[in-house]
Amino acid sequence: MIFDLDIRGHHPGYIQHLIKYWSEQELPGQLDIVVSPKFVQKHSGIVDIAADSSQGNIKFVPITLAEEANLIDSQELDMSFTGRIKRGFQEWKLIHKYATSLNSDRCLLMYIDTILLRLSLGVRFPCSFSGIYFRPVFHYNSFTNYTPSKQELIWELRDKFCLSRLLKNSRLQTLFCLDPFAVEHINVLQGKTTARYLPDPVQLYPASENRLETLKNSLGINPNRKIFLLFGVLTKRKGIDNLLEAVASLPPELCQQLCLLLIGPSESGEQEKLQARVAQISQFLPIQIICRHDFITDEEIQPYFQISDVILAPYQRHIGMSAILVRAAAAQKPVLCSDFGLMGEIARCYGLGLVVDSTKPSEIAKGLVRFLTESPENLCNSEKMQQFYQQNLASKFAQTVFQHLQTI
């Protein structure tokens, strides 16, 4: 049983990679994917992959509408500490119910962070289980120039407590982790190999030069400008506010060279504020800022990276990984990245571009100036970028999961 109630971001893609691999490798047994009813509605193409499987042993199992309605809202989950705890307990009850009713032999929790506290308090899992751990923070003190905030110190203590308890659970099979630096630290806690590094998968789809040119034309990008891309949900956490403040501080002669692409949805009620800020900057500076807030399908994402010169990732003290870095490396485009945490460490190790203190607009501005006045290709390491991308192929993600779940 695969369990994942989130329908946003990487979650649909991860499930797609797993069921495609299962089908292509003709793995034996039954694969049940427990999801939200909204997943079936919004991602029908992924559901169709399961339906078209020649073996007929892949099945989507949506929770009931009543169960979904009872869940703490995902927006509250993002904002509320108590909401996250409540959600974790709710998800645990559903995991136990469906693993039992489906008579599952193994369970893969696609986002174990949500129920980490619940698991650490001691529960009897109905079958062996594994999980993907997205945001370990307890080892960040080993990273370059890391000075934890009071909140992050609390998170470190929480991680160590929860992990020490979780790793003693006799039903735990494998703890997959998207942070390659965390794996060794986790295994030291238990004294045996329980954690495994899991590639952060990116599936690329071929895009012809004509298609790329069509995309540039549809966006209305002015010629002779360097294209800087900020892709994803345009929130404060992703650094949109600090980025715009940095852009507004640039001298006019550099703004004439700059096209800023802001591609992705914004938070509820924030889109108008964003558009007003963009209009204000554009009124006083000769810059081109293009916003597109439509939902971008997985097949349509990579061309935005290919037509860009620089990829922006000014996340604000972000815990964990981001597929933005993998996509940038796949397109051989340098990043202007936060120097904090795992993203900063990855960008440094693989020569992905420039790392800056993204909490300071002035530092983001300095990075923008360097990319506008120097050749972007000289600010990254092409060979290491390719190595990083190859490390995160979608096929390696799925292969790693099923090999360590002992289904091959």
PDB file of N, CA, C and O in Angstrom, residues 46-54 56 58 60:
ATOM      1  N   ILE A  46      -2.810  10.091 -14.381  1.00  0.00           N
ATOM      2  CA  ILE A  46      -2.015   9.158 -13.576  1.00  0.00           C
ATOM      3  C   ILE A  46      -2.858   7.942 -13.216  1.00  0.00           C
ATOM      4  O   ILE A  46      -2.384   6.798 -13.254  1.00  0.00           O
ATOM      5  N   VAL A  47      -4.116   8.168 -12.881  1.00  0.00           N
ATOM      6  CA  VAL A  47      -5.015   7.058 -12.565  1.00  0.00           C
ATOM      7  C   VAL A  47      -5.172   6.144 -13.778  1.00  0.00           C
ATOM      8  O   VAL A  47      -5.232   4.911 -13.644  1.00  0.00           O
ATOM      9  N   ASP A  48      -5.178   6.734 -14.972  1.00  0.00           N
ATOM     10  CA  ASP A  48      -5.321   5.940 -16.200  1.00  0.00           C
ATOM     11  C   ASP A  48      -4.129   5.014 -16.417  1.00  0.00           C
ATOM     12  O   ASP A  48      -4.284   3.929 -17.010  1.00  0.00           O
ATOM     13  N   ILE A  49      -2.945   5.428 -15.968  1.00  0.00           N
ATOM     14  CA  ILE A  49      -1.768   4.563 -16.108  1.00  0.00           C
ATOM     15  C   ILE A  49      -2.002   3.254 -15.369  1.00  0.00           C
ATOM     16  O   ILE A  49      -1.674   2.169 -15.861  1.00  0.00           O
ATOM     17  N   ALA A  50      -2.574   3.362 -14.181  1.00  0.00           N
ATOM     18  CA  ALA A  50      -2.877   2.156 -13.400  1.00  0.00           C
ATOM     19  C   ALA A  50      -3.934   1.313 -14.096  1.00  0.00           C
ATOM     20  O   ALA A  50      -3.824   0.080 -14.184  1.00  0.00           O
ATOM     21  N   ALA A  51      -4.964   1.976 -14.638  1.00  0.00           N
ATOM     22  CA  ALA A  51      -6.045   1.250 -15.302  1.00  0.00           C
ATOM     23  C   ALA A  51      -5.559   0.526 -16.551  1.00  0.00           C
ATOM     24  O   ALA A  51      -6.071  -0.542 -16.909  1.00  0.00           O
ATOM     25  N   ASP A  52      -4.542   1.117 -17.208  1.00  0.00           N
ATOM     26  CA  ASP A  52      -4.029   0.535 -18.458  1.00  0.00           C
ATOM     27  C   ASP A  52      -2.961  -0.526 -18.232  1.00  0.00           C
ATOM     28  O   ASP A  52      -2.460  -1.110 -19.195  1.00  0.00           O
ATOM     29  N   SER A  53      -2.592  -0.768 -16.980  1.00  0.00           N
ATOM     30  CA  SER A  53      -1.562  -1.770 -16.688  1.00  0.00           C
ATOM     31  C   SER A  53      -2.004  -3.142 -17.184  1.00  0.00           C
ATOM     32  O   SER A  53      -3.124  -3.582 -16.924  1.00  0.00           O
ATOM     33  N   SER A  54      -1.133  -3.815 -17.932  1.00  0.00           N
ATOM     34  CA  SER A  54      -1.482  -5.118 -18.523  1.00  0.00           C
ATOM     35  C   SER A  54      -1.734  -6.181 -17.463  1.00  0.00           C
ATOM     36  O   SER A  54      -2.495  -7.120 -17.681  1.00  0.00           O
ATOM     37  N   GLY A  56      -3.051  -5.596 -14.431  1.00  0.00           N
ATOM     38  CA  GLY A  56      -4.264  -5.335 -13.680  1.00  0.00           C
ATOM     39  C   GLY A  56      -4.092  -5.428 -12.175  1.00  0.00           C
ATOM     40  O   GLY A  56      -5.062  -5.679 -11.445  1.00  0.00           O
ATOM     41  N   ILE A  58      -2.688  -2.936 -10.180  1.00  0.00           N
ATOM     42  CA  ILE A  58      -2.498  -1.603  -9.593  1.00  0.00           C
ATOM     43  C   ILE A  58      -3.874  -0.970  -9.411  1.00  0.00           C
ATOM     44  O   ILE A  58      -4.665  -0.908 -10.356  1.00  0.00           O
ATOM     45  N   PHE A  60      -6.107   2.348  -7.503  1.00  0.00           N
ATOM     46  CA  PHE A  60      -6.234   3.540  -6.674  1.00  0.00           C
ATOM     47  C   PHE A  60      -7.410   3.357  -5.722  1.00  0.00           C
ATOM     48  O   PHE A  60      -8.490   2.928  -6.123  1.00  0.00           O
TER      49      PHE A  60
END
